[in-house]
Coordinates of C-alpha atoms in Angstrom, one line a residue:
Chain M
X124 CA -10.6 -15.7 -19.9
X125 CA -10.3 -13.9 -16.9
X126 CA -11.7 -10.3 -17.2
X127 CA -9.8 -7.4 -15.3
X128 CA -10.8 -5.7 -12.1
X129 CA -12.3 -2.5 -12.4
X130 CA -10.8 -1.5 -9.2
X131 CA -7.0 -2.3 -11.1
X132 CA -8.4 -0.3 -13.8
X133 CA -9.0 2.8 -11.1
X134 CA -5.5 1.5 -9.4
X135 CA -4.0 2.1 -13.0
X136 CA -5.1 5.3 -13.5
X137 CA -4.5 6.6 -10.3
X138 CA -0.1 5.6 -10.5
X139 CA -0.4 7.1 -14.6
X140 CA -1.6 9.9 -12.4
X141 CA 0.5 10.1 -9.7
X142 CA 3.8 9.4 -11.5
X143 CA 2.9 13.0 -13.4
X144 CA 2.7 15.3 -11.2
X145 CA 5.6 14.1 -9.3
X146 CA 7.6 13.9 -12.2
X147 CA 6.2 17.6 -13.0
X148 CA 7.0 18.0 -9.1
X149 CA 10.6 16.5 -9.9
X150 CA 11.4 19.2 -13.0
X151 CA 9.7 22.7 -12.3
X152 CA 8.3 22.4 -8.6
X153 CA 11.5 21.4 -6.3
X154 CA 14.3 23.9 -6.7
X155 CA 17.2 23.3 -8.3
X156 CA 20.3 22.4 -5.4
X157 CA 23.1 25.2 -5.0
X158 CA 25.7 23.2 -5.3
X159 CA 25.0 19.7 -7.2
X160 CA 22.6 21.7 -9.9
X161 CA 20.2 19.7 -11.9
X162 CA 21.9 16.0 -11.8
X163 CA 20.7 16.0 -7.5
X164 CA 16.9 16.3 -9.2
X165 CA 17.5 12.5 -10.0
X166 CA 17.3 11.9 -5.7
X167 CA 13.6 12.3 -5.4
X168 CA 12.7 9.0 -7.4
X169 CA 15.8 7.6 -7.4
X170 CA 15.7 6.6 -2.7
X171 CA 11.8 5.5 -3.9
X172 CA 13.1 3.4 -6.2
X173 CA 14.9 1.8 -3.8
X174 CA 12.5 1.8 -1.5
X175 CA 10.5 0.4 -3.5
X176 CA 13.2 -2.6 -4.2
X177 CA 13.2 -3.1 -0.2
X178 CA 9.3 -3.2 0.4
X179 CA 9.0 -5.5 -2.5
X180 CA 11.8 -7.1 -1.0
X181 CA 9.6 -7.4 2.4
X182 CA 6.4 -8.7 1.3
X183 CA 8.2 -11.5 -0.5
X184 CA 9.2 -12.5 3.0
X185 CA 6.4 -11.4 4.3
X186 CA 4.4 -13.9 1.5
X187 CA 7.2 -16.5 2.5
X188 CA 5.6 -17.2 5.1
X189 CA 2.4 -17.1 5.2
X190 CA 3.1 -19.5 2.4
X191 CA 5.1 -21.6 4.9
X192 CA 2.2 -21.3 7.5
X193 CA -0.8 -22.0 5.5
X194 CA 0.3 -23.7 2.3
X195 CA -1.3 -21.8 0.0
X196 CA 0.3 -21.8 -3.4
X197 CA -1.9 -18.0 -3.5
X198 CA 1.3 -16.7 -1.5
X199 CA 4.7 -17.9 -3.6
X200 CA 2.8 -16.2 -6.8
X201 CA 2.6 -12.9 -4.2
X202 CA 6.4 -13.6 -3.2
X203 CA 7.6 -14.5 -6.4
X204 CA 6.0 -10.9 -8.5
X205 CA 7.4 -9.3 -5.4
X206 CA 11.0 -10.3 -5.7
X207 CA 10.8 -9.7 -9.5
X208 CA 9.9 -6.1 -9.2
X209 CA 11.9 -5.6 -6.1
X210 CA 15.1 -6.5 -8.0
X211 CA 13.7 -3.8 -11.0
X212 CA 13.6 -1.0 -8.8
X213 CA 16.8 -2.2 -6.5
X214 CA 18.9 -1.9 -10.3
X215 CA 17.2 1.7 -11.7
X216 CA 18.2 2.7 -7.3
X217 CA 21.6 1.0 -8.0
X218 CA 22.8 2.8 -11.6
X219 CA 20.8 6.0 -10.5
X220 CA 22.8 6.3 -8.1
X221 CA 25.8 5.5 -9.9
X222 CA 24.9 7.9 -11.8
X223 CA 24.5 11.0 -9.6
X224 CA 27.7 9.6 -8.0
X225 CA 29.2 10.7 -11.5
X226 CA 29.9 14.7 -10.8
X227 CA 30.1 14.3 -7.5
X228 CA 31.9 12.1 -6.6
X229 CA 33.8 11.7 -9.7
X230 CA 33.9 8.8 -10.2
X231 CA 30.6 5.7 -11.9
X232 CA 31.3 3.1 -8.9
X233 CA 33.5 2.8 -5.2
X234 CA 33.1 -0.3 -2.7
X235 CA 31.4 1.8 -0.2
X236 CA 29.2 -0.3 2.3
X237 CA 25.8 1.6 1.3
X238 CA 26.9 0.3 -2.5
X239 CA 27.9 -2.9 -1.9
X240 CA 25.6 -4.3 0.0
X241 CA 22.8 -2.8 -1.9
X242 CA 24.9 -4.9 -5.0
X243 CA 24.6 -8.0 -2.7
X244 CA 21.0 -7.2 -2.1
X245 CA 20.1 -7.3 -5.7
X246 CA 21.9 -10.6 -6.4
X247 CA 20.8 -12.5 -3.9
X248 CA 17.2 -11.7 -5.5
X249 CA 18.5 -13.1 -8.4
X250 CA 19.8 -16.1 -7.3
X251 CA 16.2 -16.4 -5.7
X252 CA 15.1 -16.5 -9.9
X253 CA 17.9 -18.6 -10.6
X254 CA 16.9 -21.5 -7.4
X255 CA 13.7 -21.2 -8.8
X256 CA 14.5 -21.4 -12.2
X257 CA 16.2 -25.2 -11.3
X258 CA 13.4 -26.8 -9.2
X259 CA 10.6 -28.8 -12.0
X260 CA 8.4 -29.0 -8.5
X261 CA 5.8 -26.8 -8.2
X262 CA 5.3 -27.4 -4.2
X263 CA 9.2 -27.5 -3.8
X264 CA 10.0 -24.9 -5.7
X265 CA 7.6 -22.8 -3.5
X266 CA 8.8 -24.0 -1.0
X267 CA 12.5 -22.8 -1.1
X268 CA 11.4 -20.2 -3.0
X269 CA 9.8 -19.3 0.3
X270 CA 13.1 -19.7 3.3
X271 CA 15.4 -18.2 0.7
X272 CA 13.2 -15.0 0.5
X273 CA 12.5 -14.6 4.6
X274 CA 16.1 -15.5 4.6
X275 CA 17.7 -12.7 2.0
X276 CA 15.3 -10.8 3.5
X277 CA 18.7 -9.7 5.9
X278 CA 20.3 -8.4 3.1
X279 CA 17.4 -5.0 3.1
X280 CA 18.2 -3.6 6.6
X281 CA 22.1 -4.5 5.8
X282 CA 21.8 -2.1 2.8
X283 CA 19.2 0.5 4.6
X284 CA 21.5 0.9 7.8
X285 CA 25.0 0.2 6.4
X286 CA 25.1 4.1 5.3
X287 CA 23.9 4.6 9.0
X288 CA 26.6 2.3 10.9
X289 CA 29.4 2.5 8.3
X290 CA 32.0 4.7 6.8
X291 CA 31.0 5.7 4.4
X292 CA 30.3 8.7 1.4
X293 CA 26.6 7.9 0.7
X294 CA 24.6 10.4 2.4
X295 CA 21.8 9.3 4.6
X296 CA 18.1 10.9 3.8
X297 CA 16.9 9.4 7.4
X298 CA 17.8 10.3 10.4
X299 CA 22.3 11.1 10.5
X300 CA 24.9 9.5 9.6
X301 CA 28.9 10.0 8.3
X302 CA 30.1 13.5 8.5
X303 CA 32.5 12.9 5.4
X304 CA 29.5 11.9 3.2
X305 CA 29.7 13.8 -0.3
X306 CA 26.7 15.2 -1.8
X307 CA 24.8 15.8 1.0
X308 CA 22.7 18.8 0.9
X309 CA 19.7 20.2 3.3
X310 CA 16.2 19.8 2.1
X311 CA 14.2 22.6 2.0
X312 CA 10.5 22.4 1.9
X313 CA 9.8 22.2 -2.1
X314 CA 12.4 19.4 -1.9
X315 CA 10.8 17.8 0.9
X316 CA 7.0 18.5 -0.2
X317 CA 8.3 16.8 -3.2
X318 CA 10.0 13.6 -2.0
X319 CA 7.8 12.3 -0.3
X320 CA 4.8 12.8 -2.9
X321 CA 7.5 10.2 -4.4
X322 CA 7.1 7.6 -2.4
X323 CA 4.1 7.3 -2.1
X324 CA 3.2 8.1 -6.2
X325 CA 6.5 5.4 -6.0
X326 CA 4.2 3.2 -3.2
X327 CA 0.9 3.1 -5.7
X328 CA 3.5 2.1 -8.2
X329 CA 4.3 -0.7 -6.5
X330 CA 0.8 -1.9 -5.8
X331 CA -0.5 -1.6 -9.0
X332 CA 2.5 -3.9 -10.7
X333 CA 2.2 -6.5 -7.5
X334 CA -1.3 -7.2 -8.7
X335 CA -0.5 -7.0 -12.5
X336 CA 1.9 -9.6 -11.8
X337 CA -0.3 -11.6 -9.5
X338 CA -2.8 -11.7 -12.1
X339 CA 0.1 -13.2 -15.0
X340 CA 1.9 -15.3 -11.9
X341 CA -2.2 -17.3 -11.4
X342 CA -3.1 -17.9 -14.7
X343 CA 0.4 -19.6 -15.7
X344 CA -0.1 -20.9 -13.1
X345 CA -3.4 -22.8 -14.4
X346 CA -2.4 -23.4 -17.5
X347 CA 0.4 -25.3 -15.6
X348 CA -2.6 -26.9 -14.0
X349 CA -4.4 -27.0 -18.0
X350 CA -1.0 -29.1 -19.6
X351 CA -0.7 -31.7 -15.8
X352 CA -3.9 -32.0 -16.5
X353 CA -4.2 -32.5 -20.1
X354 CA -1.3 -35.6 -19.8
X355 CA -3.0 -37.1 -17.7
Chain F
X199 CA 36.0 19.5 -6.5
X200 CA 31.9 21.4 -6.4
X201 CA 32.6 23.0 -3.3
X202 CA 35.3 24.8 -5.2
X203 CA 33.0 26.3 -8.3
X204 CA 30.5 29.2 -7.8
X205 CA 27.1 28.4 -8.8
X206 CA 25.6 25.5 -9.5
X207 CA 27.7 22.4 -11.6
X208 CA 26.5 22.2 -14.8
X209 CA 24.9 18.0 -14.2
X210 CA 22.3 18.7 -16.3
X211 CA 23.2 15.5 -18.9
X212 CA 23.8 13.4 -15.9
X213 CA 19.8 14.2 -14.8
X214 CA 19.3 13.2 -18.5
X215 CA 20.4 10.2 -18.1
X216 CA 19.2 9.0 -15.0
X217 CA 15.4 10.1 -15.6
X218 CA 16.3 7.7 -19.3
X219 CA 17.0 5.3 -16.8
X220 CA 13.8 5.1 -14.6
X221 CA 11.4 5.5 -17.2
X222 CA 13.2 3.1 -19.6
X223 CA 13.3 0.3 -17.3
X224 CA 10.4 1.3 -15.9
X225 CA 7.9 0.8 -19.4
X226 CA 10.7 -2.5 -20.5
X227 CA 9.4 -3.8 -17.5
X228 CA 5.2 -2.8 -18.2
X229 CA 5.9 -3.9 -22.0
X230 CA 8.0 -7.2 -20.9
X231 CA 4.6 -7.4 -18.5
X232 CA 2.4 -7.1 -22.1
X233 CA 3.8 -9.9 -23.7
X234 CA 3.9 -12.2 -20.9
X235 CA 0.4 -11.6 -20.3
X236 CA -0.2 -11.8 -24.2
X237 CA 1.9 -15.2 -24.8
X238 CA 0.2 -17.2 -21.2
X239 CA -3.6 -15.7 -22.6
X240 CA -2.8 -17.0 -26.1
X241 CA -1.5 -20.3 -24.2
X242 CA -4.7 -20.8 -23.0
X243 CA -6.7 -20.4 -26.2
X244 CA -5.2 -22.7 -27.6
X245 CA -5.6 -25.8 -24.3
X246 CA -9.2 -24.5 -24.4
X247 CA -10.0 -25.1 -27.9
X248 CA -8.1 -28.7 -27.5
X249 CA -10.0 -29.6 -24.5
X250 CA -13.2 -28.5 -26.5
X251 CA -12.5 -30.6 -29.5
X252 CA -11.8 -33.4 -26.6
X253 CA -15.5 -33.7 -25.5

């Protein structure tokens, strides 16, 4: 059986260490926001989770392009793995956003452009998994998956720009958003450092999880291959 | 609502709920990866044993 690469063990350790340090910065280094209070601390990992969600879908679209160009199944495994991780983090982003919204917007949920596009994005990728599970032939499944991941990626810039282009109550971190947004705050240097460190940490966690998930996918393919050989 | 108050709002419970979701979901995903890998390794072992019996 294939042993775990040494560099993956190092990446595990680095990711865990970064997560512990990032958590320390969130709870003990970043100052408490003057109006919203403690709930504002959700912001650091809420945005970082959203970033990893979008990064996951971007990598899946790129893997889809590579698969269609090369017909190499490893890109299908990368695409599927990346979508799965992207969905986990996009889910964290949506749920933590809802928790943050309750005391600030006085509601758990509102059909605001950003919240709506983020939910549609998540559902589009849930449909990607459902589509794949409905196709038996591995080549056909990979080809459909690749095309779907490329087309589905349209939902990512739509989500990112929704808070910048439409009238929304969702605040914007990078760039300028709607002046009537609720929950906006001025980032102090310590808040900015914590925020950027959170983004870095979650990027490492994404890379680490992707590697693990790709190894899992390759093992699954190997078993499928062995089963087919046993039958024939 | 928050603009009319004096000092920061008391929102600690929401922060705890938020981080419980973040760490909880990440942990569930890690456990799912571990379980899936363990199951696949068991399948692989069975297939390798069958291979050896055939040869």
